[in-house]
PDB file of C-alpha atoms in Angstrom:
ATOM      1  CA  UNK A   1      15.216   9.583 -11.240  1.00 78.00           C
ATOM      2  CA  UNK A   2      12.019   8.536 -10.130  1.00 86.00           C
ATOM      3  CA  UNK A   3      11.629   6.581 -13.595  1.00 88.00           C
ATOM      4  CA  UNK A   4      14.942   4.967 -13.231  1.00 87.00           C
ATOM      5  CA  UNK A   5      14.229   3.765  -9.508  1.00 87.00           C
ATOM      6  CA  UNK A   6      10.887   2.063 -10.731  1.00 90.00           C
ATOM      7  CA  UNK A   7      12.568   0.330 -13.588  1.00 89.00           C
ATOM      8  CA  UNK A   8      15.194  -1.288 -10.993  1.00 84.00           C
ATOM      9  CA  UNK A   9      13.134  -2.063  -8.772  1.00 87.00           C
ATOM     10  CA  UNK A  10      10.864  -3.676 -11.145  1.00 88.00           C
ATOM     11  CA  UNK A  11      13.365  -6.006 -12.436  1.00 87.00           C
ATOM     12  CA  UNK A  12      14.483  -7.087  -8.586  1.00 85.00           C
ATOM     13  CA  UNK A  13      10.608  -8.347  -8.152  1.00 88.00           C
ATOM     14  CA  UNK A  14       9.820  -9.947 -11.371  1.00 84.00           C
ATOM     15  CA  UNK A  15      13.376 -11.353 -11.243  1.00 76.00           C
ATOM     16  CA  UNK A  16      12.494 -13.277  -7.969  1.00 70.00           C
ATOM     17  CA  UNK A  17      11.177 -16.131  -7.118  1.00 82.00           C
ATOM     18  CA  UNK A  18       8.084 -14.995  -5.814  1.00 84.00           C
ATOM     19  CA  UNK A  19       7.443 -13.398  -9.126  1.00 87.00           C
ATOM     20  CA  UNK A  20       6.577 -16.799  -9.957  1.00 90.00           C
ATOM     21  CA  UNK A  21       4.539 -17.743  -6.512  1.00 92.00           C
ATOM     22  CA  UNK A  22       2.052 -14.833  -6.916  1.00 94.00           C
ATOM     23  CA  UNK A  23       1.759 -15.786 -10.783  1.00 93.00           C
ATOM     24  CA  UNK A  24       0.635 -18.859 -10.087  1.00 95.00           C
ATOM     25  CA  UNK A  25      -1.880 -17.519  -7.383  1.00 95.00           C
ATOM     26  CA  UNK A  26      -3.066 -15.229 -10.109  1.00 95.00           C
ATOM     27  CA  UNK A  27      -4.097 -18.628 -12.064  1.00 95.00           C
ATOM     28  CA  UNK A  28      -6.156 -19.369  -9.742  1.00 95.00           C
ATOM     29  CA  UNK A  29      -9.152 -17.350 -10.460  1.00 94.00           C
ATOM     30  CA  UNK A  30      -8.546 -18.085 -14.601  1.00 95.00           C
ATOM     31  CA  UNK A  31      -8.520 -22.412 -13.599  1.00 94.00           C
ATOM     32  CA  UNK A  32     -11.566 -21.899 -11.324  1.00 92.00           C
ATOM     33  CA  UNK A  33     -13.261 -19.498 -14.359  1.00 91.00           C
ATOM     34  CA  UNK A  34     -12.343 -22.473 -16.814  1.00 91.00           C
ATOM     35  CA  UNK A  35     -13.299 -25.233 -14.981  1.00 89.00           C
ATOM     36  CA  UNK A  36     -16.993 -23.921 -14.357  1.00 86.00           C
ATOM     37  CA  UNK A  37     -16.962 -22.891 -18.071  1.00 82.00           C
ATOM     38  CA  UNK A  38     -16.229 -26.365 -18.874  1.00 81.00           C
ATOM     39  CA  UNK A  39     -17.831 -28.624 -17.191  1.00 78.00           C
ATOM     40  CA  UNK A  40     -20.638 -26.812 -15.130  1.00 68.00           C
ATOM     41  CA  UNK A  41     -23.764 -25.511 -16.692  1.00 62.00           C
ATOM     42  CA  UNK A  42     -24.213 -22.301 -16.484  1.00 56.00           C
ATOM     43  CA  UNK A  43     -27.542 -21.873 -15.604  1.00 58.00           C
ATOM     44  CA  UNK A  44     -27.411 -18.629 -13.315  1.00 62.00           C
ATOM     45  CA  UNK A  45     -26.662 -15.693 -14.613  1.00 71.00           C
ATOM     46  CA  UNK A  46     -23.049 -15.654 -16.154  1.00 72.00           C
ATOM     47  CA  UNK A  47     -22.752 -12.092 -14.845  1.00 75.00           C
ATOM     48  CA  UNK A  48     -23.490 -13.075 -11.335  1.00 78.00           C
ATOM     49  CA  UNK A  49     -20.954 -16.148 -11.603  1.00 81.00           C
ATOM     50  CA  UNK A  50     -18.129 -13.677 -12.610  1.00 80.00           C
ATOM     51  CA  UNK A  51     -18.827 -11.280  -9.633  1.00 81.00           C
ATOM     52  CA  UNK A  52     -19.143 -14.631  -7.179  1.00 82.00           C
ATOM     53  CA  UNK A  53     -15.783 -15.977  -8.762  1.00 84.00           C
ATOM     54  CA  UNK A  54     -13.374 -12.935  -9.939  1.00 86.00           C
ATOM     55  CA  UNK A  55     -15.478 -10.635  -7.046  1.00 83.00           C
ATOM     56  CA  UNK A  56     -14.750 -13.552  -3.997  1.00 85.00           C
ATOM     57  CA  UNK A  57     -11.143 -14.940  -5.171  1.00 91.00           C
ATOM     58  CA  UNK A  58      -9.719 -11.717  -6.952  1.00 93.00           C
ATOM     59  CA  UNK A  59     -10.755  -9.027  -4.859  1.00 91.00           C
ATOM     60  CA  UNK A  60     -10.708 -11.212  -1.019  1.00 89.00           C
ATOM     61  CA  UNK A  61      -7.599 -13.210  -2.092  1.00 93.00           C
ATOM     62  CA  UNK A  62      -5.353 -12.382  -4.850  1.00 96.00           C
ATOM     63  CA  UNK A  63      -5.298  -8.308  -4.932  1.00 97.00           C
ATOM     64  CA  UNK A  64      -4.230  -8.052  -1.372  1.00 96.00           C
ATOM     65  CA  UNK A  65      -1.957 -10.842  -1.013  1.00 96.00           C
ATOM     66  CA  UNK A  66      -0.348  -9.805  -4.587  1.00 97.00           C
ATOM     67  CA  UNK A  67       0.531  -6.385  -3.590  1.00 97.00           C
ATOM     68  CA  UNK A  68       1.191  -7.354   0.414  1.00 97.00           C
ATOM     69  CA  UNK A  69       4.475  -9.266  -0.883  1.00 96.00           C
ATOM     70  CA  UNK A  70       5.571  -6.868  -3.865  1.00 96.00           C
ATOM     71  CA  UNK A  71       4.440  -3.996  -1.907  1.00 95.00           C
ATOM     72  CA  UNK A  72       6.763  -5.353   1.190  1.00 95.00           C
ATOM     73  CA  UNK A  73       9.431  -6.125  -1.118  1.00 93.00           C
ATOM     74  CA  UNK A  74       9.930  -3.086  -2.717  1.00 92.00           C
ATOM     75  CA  UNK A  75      11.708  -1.867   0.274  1.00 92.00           C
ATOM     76  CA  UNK A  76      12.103  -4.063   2.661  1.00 88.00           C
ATOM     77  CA  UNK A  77      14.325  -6.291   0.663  1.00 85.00           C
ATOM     78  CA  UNK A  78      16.833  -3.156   0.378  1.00 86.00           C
ATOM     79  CA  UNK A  79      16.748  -3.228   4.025  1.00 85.00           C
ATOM     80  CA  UNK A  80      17.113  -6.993   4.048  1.00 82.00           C
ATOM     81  CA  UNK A  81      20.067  -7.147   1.437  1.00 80.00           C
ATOM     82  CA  UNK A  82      21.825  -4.042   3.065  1.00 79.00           C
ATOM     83  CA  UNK A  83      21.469  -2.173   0.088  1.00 81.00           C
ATOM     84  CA  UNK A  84      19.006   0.965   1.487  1.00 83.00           C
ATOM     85  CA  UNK A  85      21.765   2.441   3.302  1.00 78.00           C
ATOM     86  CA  UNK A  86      23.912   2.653  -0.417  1.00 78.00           C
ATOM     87  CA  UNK A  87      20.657   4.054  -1.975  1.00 80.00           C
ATOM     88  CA  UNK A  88      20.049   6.499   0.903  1.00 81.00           C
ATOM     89  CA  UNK A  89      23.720   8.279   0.765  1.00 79.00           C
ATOM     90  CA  UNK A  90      23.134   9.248  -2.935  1.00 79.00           C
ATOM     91  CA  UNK A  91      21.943  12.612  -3.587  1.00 81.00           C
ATOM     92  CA  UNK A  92      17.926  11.563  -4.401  1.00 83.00           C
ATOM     93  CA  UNK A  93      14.941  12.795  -2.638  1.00 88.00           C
ATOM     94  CA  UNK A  94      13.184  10.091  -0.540  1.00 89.00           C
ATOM     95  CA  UNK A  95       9.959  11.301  -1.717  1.00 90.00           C
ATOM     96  CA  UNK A  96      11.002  10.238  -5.175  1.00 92.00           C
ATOM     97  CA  UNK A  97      12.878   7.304  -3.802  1.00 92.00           C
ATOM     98  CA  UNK A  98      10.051   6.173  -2.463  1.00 94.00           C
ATOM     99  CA  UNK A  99       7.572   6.830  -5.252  1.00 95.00           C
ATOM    100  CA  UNK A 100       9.512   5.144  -7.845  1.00 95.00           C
ATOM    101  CA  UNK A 101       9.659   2.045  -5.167  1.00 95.00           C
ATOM    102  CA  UNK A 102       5.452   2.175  -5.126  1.00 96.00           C
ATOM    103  CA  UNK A 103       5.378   2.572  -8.703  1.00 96.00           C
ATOM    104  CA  UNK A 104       7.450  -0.236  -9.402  1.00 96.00           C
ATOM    105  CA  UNK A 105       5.505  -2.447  -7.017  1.00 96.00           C
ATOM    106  CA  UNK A 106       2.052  -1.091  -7.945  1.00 97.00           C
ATOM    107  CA  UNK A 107       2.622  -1.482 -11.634  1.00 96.00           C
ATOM    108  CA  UNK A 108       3.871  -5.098 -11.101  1.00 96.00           C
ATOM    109  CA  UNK A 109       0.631  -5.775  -8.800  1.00 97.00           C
ATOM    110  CA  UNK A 110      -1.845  -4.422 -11.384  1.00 97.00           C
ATOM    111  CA  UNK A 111      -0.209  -6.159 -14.280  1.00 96.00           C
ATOM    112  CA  UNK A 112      -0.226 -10.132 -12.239  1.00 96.00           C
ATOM    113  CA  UNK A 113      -3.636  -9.445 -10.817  1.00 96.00           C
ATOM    114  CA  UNK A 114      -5.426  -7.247 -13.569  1.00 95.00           C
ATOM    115  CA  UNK A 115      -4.554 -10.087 -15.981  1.00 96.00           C
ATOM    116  CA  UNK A 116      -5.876 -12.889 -13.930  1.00 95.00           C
ATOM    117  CA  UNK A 117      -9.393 -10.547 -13.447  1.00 93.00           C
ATOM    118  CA  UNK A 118      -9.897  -9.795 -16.783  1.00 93.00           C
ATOM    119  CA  UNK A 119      -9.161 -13.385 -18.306  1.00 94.00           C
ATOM    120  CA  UNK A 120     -11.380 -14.810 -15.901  1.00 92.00           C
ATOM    121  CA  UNK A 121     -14.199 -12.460 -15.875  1.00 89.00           C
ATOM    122  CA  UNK A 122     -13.280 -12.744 -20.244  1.00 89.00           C
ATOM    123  CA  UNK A 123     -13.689 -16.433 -20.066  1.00 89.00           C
ATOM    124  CA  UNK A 124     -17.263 -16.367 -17.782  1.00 85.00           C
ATOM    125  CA  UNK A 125     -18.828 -13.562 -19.860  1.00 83.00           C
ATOM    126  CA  UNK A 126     -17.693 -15.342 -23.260  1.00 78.00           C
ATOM    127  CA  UNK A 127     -20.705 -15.348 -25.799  1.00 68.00           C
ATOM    128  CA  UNK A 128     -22.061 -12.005 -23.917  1.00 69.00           C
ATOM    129  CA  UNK A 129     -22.840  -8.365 -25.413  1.00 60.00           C
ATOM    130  CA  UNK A 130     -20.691  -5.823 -24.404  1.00 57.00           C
ATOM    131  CA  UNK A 131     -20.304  -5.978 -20.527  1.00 72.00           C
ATOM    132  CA  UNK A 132     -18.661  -3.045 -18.083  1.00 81.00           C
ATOM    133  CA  UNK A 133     -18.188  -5.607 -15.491  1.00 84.00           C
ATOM    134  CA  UNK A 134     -14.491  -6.668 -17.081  1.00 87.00           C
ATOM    135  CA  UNK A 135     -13.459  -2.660 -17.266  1.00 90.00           C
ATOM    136  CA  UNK A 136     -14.885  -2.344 -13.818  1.00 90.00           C
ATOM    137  CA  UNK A 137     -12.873  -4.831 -12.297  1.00 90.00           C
ATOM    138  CA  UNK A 138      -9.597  -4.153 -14.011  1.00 93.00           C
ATOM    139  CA  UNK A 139      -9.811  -0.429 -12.891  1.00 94.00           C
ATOM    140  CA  UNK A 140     -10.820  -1.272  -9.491  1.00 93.00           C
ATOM    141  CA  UNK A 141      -8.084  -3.581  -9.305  1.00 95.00           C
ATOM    142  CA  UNK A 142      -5.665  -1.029 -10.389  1.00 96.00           C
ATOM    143  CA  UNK A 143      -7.055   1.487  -7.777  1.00 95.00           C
ATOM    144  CA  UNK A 144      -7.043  -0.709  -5.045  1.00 96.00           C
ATOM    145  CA  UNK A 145      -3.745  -1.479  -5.935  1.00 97.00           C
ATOM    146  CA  UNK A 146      -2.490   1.765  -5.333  1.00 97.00           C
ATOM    147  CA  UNK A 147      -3.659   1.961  -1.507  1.00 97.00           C
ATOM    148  CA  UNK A 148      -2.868  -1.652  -0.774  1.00 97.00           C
ATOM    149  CA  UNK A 149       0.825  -1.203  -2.236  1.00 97.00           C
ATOM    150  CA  UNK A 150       1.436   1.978  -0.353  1.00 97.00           C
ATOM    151  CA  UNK A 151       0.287   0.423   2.588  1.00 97.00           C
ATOM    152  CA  UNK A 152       2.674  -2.324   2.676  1.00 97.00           C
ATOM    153  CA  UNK A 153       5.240  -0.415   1.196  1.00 96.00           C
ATOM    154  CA  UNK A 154       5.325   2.422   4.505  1.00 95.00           C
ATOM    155  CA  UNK A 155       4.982  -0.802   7.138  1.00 95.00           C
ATOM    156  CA  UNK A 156       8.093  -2.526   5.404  1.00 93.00           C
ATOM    157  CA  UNK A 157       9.904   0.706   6.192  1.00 91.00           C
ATOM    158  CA  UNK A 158       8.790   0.882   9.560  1.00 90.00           C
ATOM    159  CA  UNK A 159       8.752  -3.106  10.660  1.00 89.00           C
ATOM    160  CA  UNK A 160      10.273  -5.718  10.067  1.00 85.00           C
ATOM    161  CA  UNK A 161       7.989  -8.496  10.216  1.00 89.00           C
ATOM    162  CA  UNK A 162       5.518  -6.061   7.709  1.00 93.00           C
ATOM    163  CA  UNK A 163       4.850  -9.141   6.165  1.00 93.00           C
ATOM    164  CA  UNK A 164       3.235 -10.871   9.101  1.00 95.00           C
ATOM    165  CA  UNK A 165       1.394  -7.277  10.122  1.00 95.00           C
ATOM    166  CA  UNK A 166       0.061  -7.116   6.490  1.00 95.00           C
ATOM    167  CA  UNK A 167      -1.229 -10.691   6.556  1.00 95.00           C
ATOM    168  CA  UNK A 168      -3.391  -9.611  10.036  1.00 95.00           C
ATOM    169  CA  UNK A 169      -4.533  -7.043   8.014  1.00 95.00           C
ATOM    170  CA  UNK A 170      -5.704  -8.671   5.239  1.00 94.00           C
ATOM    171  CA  UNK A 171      -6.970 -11.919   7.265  1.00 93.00           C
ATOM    172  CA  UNK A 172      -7.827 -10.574  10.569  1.00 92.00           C
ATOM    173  CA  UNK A 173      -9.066  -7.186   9.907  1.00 91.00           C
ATOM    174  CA  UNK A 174     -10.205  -7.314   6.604  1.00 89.00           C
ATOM    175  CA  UNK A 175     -11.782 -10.747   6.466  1.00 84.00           C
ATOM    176  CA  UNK A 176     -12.888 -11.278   9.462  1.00 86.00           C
ATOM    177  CA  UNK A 177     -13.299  -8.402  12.359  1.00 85.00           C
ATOM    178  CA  UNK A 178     -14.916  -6.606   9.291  1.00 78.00           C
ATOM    179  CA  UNK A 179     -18.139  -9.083   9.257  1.00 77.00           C
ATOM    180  CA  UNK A 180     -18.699  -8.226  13.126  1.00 78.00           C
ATOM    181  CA  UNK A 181     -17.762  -4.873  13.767  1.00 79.00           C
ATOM    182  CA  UNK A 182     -19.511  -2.696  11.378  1.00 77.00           C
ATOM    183  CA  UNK A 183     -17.510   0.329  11.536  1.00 80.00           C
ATOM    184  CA  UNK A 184     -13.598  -1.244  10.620  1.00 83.00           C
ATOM    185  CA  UNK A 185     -14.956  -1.399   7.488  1.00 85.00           C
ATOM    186  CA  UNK A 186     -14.368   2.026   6.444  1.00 87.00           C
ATOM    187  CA  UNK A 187     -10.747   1.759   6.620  1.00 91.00           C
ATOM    188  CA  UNK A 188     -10.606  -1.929   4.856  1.00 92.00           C
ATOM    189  CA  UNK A 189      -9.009  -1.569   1.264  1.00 94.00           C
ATOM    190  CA  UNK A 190     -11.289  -4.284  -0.099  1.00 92.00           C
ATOM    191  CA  UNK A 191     -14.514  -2.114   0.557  1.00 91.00           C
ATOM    192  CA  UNK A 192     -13.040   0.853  -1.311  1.00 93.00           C
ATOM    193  CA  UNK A 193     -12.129  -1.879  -4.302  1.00 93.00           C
ATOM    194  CA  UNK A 194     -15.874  -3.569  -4.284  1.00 90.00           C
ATOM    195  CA  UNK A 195     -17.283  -0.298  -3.689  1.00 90.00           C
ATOM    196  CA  UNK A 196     -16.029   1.123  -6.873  1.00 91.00           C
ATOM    197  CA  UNK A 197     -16.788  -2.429  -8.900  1.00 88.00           C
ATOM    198  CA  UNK A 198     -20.526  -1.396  -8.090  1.00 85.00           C
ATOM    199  CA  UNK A 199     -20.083   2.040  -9.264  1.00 86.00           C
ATOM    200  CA  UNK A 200     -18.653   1.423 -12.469  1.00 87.00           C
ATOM    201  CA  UNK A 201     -20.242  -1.430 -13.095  1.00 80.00           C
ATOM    202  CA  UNK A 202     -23.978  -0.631 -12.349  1.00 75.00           C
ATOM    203  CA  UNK A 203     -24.126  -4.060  -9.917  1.00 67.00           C
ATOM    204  CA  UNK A 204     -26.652  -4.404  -7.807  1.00 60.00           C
ATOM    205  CA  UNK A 205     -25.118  -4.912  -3.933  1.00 53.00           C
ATOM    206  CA  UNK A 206     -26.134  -7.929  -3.242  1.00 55.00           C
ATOM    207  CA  UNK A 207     -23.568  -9.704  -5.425  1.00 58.00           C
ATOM    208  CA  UNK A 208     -20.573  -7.730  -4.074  1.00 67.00           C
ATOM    209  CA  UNK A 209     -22.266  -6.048  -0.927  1.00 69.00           C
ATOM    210  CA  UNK A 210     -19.978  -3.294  -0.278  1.00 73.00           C
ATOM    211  CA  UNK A 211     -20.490  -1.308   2.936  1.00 80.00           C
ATOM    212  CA  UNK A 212     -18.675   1.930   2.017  1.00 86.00           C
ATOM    213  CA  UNK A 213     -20.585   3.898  -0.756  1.00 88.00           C
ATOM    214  CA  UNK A 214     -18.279   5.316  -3.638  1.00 89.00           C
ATOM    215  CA  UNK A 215     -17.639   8.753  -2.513  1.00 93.00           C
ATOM    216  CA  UNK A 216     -15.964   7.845   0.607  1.00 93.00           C
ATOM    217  CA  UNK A 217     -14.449   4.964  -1.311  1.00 93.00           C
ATOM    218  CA  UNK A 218     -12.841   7.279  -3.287  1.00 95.00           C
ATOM    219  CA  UNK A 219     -11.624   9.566  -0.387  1.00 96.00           C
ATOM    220  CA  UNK A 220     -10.707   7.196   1.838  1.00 96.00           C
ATOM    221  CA  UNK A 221      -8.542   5.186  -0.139  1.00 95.00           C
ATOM    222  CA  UNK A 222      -6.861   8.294  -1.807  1.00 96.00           C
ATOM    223  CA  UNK A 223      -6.264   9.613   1.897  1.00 97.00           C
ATOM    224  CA  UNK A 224      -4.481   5.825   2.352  1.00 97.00           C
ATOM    225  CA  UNK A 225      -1.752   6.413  -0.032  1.00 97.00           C
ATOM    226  CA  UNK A 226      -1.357  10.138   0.793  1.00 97.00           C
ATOM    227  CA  UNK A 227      -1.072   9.426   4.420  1.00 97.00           C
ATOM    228  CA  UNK A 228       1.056   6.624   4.016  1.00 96.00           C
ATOM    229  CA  UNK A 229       3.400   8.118   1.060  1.00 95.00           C
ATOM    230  CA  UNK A 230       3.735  11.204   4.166  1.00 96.00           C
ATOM    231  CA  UNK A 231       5.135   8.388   6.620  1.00 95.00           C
ATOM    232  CA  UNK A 232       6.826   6.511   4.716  1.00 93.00           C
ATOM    233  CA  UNK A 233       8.950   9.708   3.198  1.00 92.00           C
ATOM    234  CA  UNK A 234       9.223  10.705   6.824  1.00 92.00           C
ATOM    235  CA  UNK A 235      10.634   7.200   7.771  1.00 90.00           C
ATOM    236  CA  UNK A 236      13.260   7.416   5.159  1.00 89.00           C
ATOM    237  CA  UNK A 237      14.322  10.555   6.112  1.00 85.00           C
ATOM    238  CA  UNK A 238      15.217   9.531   9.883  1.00 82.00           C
ATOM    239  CA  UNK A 239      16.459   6.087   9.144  1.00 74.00           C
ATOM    240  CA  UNK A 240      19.181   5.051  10.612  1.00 55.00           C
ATOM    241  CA  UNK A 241      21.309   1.775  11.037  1.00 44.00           C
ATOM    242  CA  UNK A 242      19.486  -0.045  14.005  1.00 45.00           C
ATOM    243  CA  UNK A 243      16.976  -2.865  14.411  1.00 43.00           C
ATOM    244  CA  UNK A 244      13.321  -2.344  13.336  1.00 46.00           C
ATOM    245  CA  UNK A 245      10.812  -3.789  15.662  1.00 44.00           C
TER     246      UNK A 245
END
C-alpha cells in the first residue's frame, strides 16, 4: 500500500507544473558550474570552487526550496483538491499513508536536486583524480532531503499557508537569524546537510563552515523526521472537515 501511495503521488508532482519550475531552478547550479568552466580561469582550487558554487546555491537555495514545494504538495494538494477526505475513508493506515506521501516527495526531491549537484560539482572537478566531494554531496543531499521533506510535509497537514511558514523557515530562520543567534543553528536543516558534506568529504570548515559537528547532525536531523512523521500521523488521524489556520 505504502508502495502504491508513493507511485501516485509521484506522478501528481512530476505531472505538474511546478515539476518543471523547480527543474529549471535545479539548472541553475549546472549554468553557473558551466559558465565558470567556460569562460573563467580556474585558478583557485577547482575543489574549493565546487564547494563555493554547488555548497552556496545547492545546499542554501535549491535543496530547501526543492523539497519545501514537493514536500508541501504531497499533501496539501489532497487537501486543496478535496481529495484527502476520499483517501482518508479507505481502510489504510495513516502512518503508511503518510509515508508513502514522504517517499514520493523525498524521492522526487533527491532525484531534481541530486542531479543538478552532481553535474555541477562533475563539470567543476572535470580533469580531476578521483574526488569524494561529488558522493558527499549527493548523499548529503539525499539526507537532508529526508528531514526537509518531512518537515514540510507535517506543516502542510497542519496549515494552510505551509508554504509561506516553510519559506520563513528557510529565509528567515535558516538564512538569516542563523548568522546572529548562534544557538538556532542546531535545529537548521542546512547545518545537518553541510555538516555531513565535511564528514564525508574530509573538507576543511572553512569552505562550508558548518556549526553543528556530525554526530549531532546525524541525531538531530533523524529526530526531525521521527518527530515530525509522529505529528503528522497524529494530524491525520484527527482530521476533520474544517478550516486550517
Amino acid at each position: 500500500m505504502i508502495a502504491l501511495v508513493a507511485s501516485h503521488t509521484l506522478s501528481q508532482l512530476l505531472g505538474q507544473r511546478r515539476s518543471l519550475l523547480m527543474g529549471l531552478l535545479a539548472a541553475i547550479p549546472v549554468l553557473v558550474a558551466v559558465l565558470v568552466r567556460v569562460l573563467a580561469e580556474l585558478e583557485e582550487d577547482p575543489r574549493e570552487v565546487a564547494l563555493g558554487i554547488v555548497g552556496g546555491l545547492v545546499l542554501n537555495l535549491v535543496l530547501p526550496l526543492v523539497a519545501l514545494v514537493f514536500g508541501t504538495a504531497a499533501i496539501g494538494q489532497e487537501i486543496e483538491d478535496g481529495t484527502l477526505v476520499y483517501l482518508l475513508t479507505k481502510p489504510i493506515a495513516r502512518w503508511k499513508l503518510l509515508v508513502g506521501k514522504v517517499l514520493a516527495a523525498w524521492l522526487a526531491t533527491t532525484v531534481v536536486v541530486g542531479v543538478s549537484a552532481a553535474i555541477a560539482g562533475a563539470t567543476l572537478l572535470l580533469g580531476r583524480p578521483a574526488d569524494l566531494l561529488l558522493p558527499a554531496f549527493v548523499a548529503a543531499v539525499a539526507w537532508g532531503a529526508l528531514a526537509y521533506v518531512s518537515l514540510f510535509a507535517a506543516l502542510s497537514v497542519r496549515y494552510g499557508r505551509a508554504l509561506i511558514i516553510g519559506l520563513v523557515y528557510v529565509f528567515v530562520w535558516e538564512a538569516t537569524l542563523s548568522r546572529f543567534a548562534p544557538g538556532t543553528r542546531l535545529f537548521s536543516v542546512r547545518q545537518y546537510t553541510v555538516s555531513i558534506v565535511e564528514a564525508l568529504a574530509n573538507t576543511p570548515a572553512r569552505f562550508l563552515d558548518a556549526q553543528v559537528d556530525t554526530t549531532t547532525a546525524v541525531v538531530m536531523s533523524t529526530a526531525v523526521v521521527l518527530v515530525t512523521g509522529w505529528y503528522g500521523v497524529r494530524l491525520l488521524q484527527r482530521y476533520e472537515l474544517r478550516e486550517r489556520s
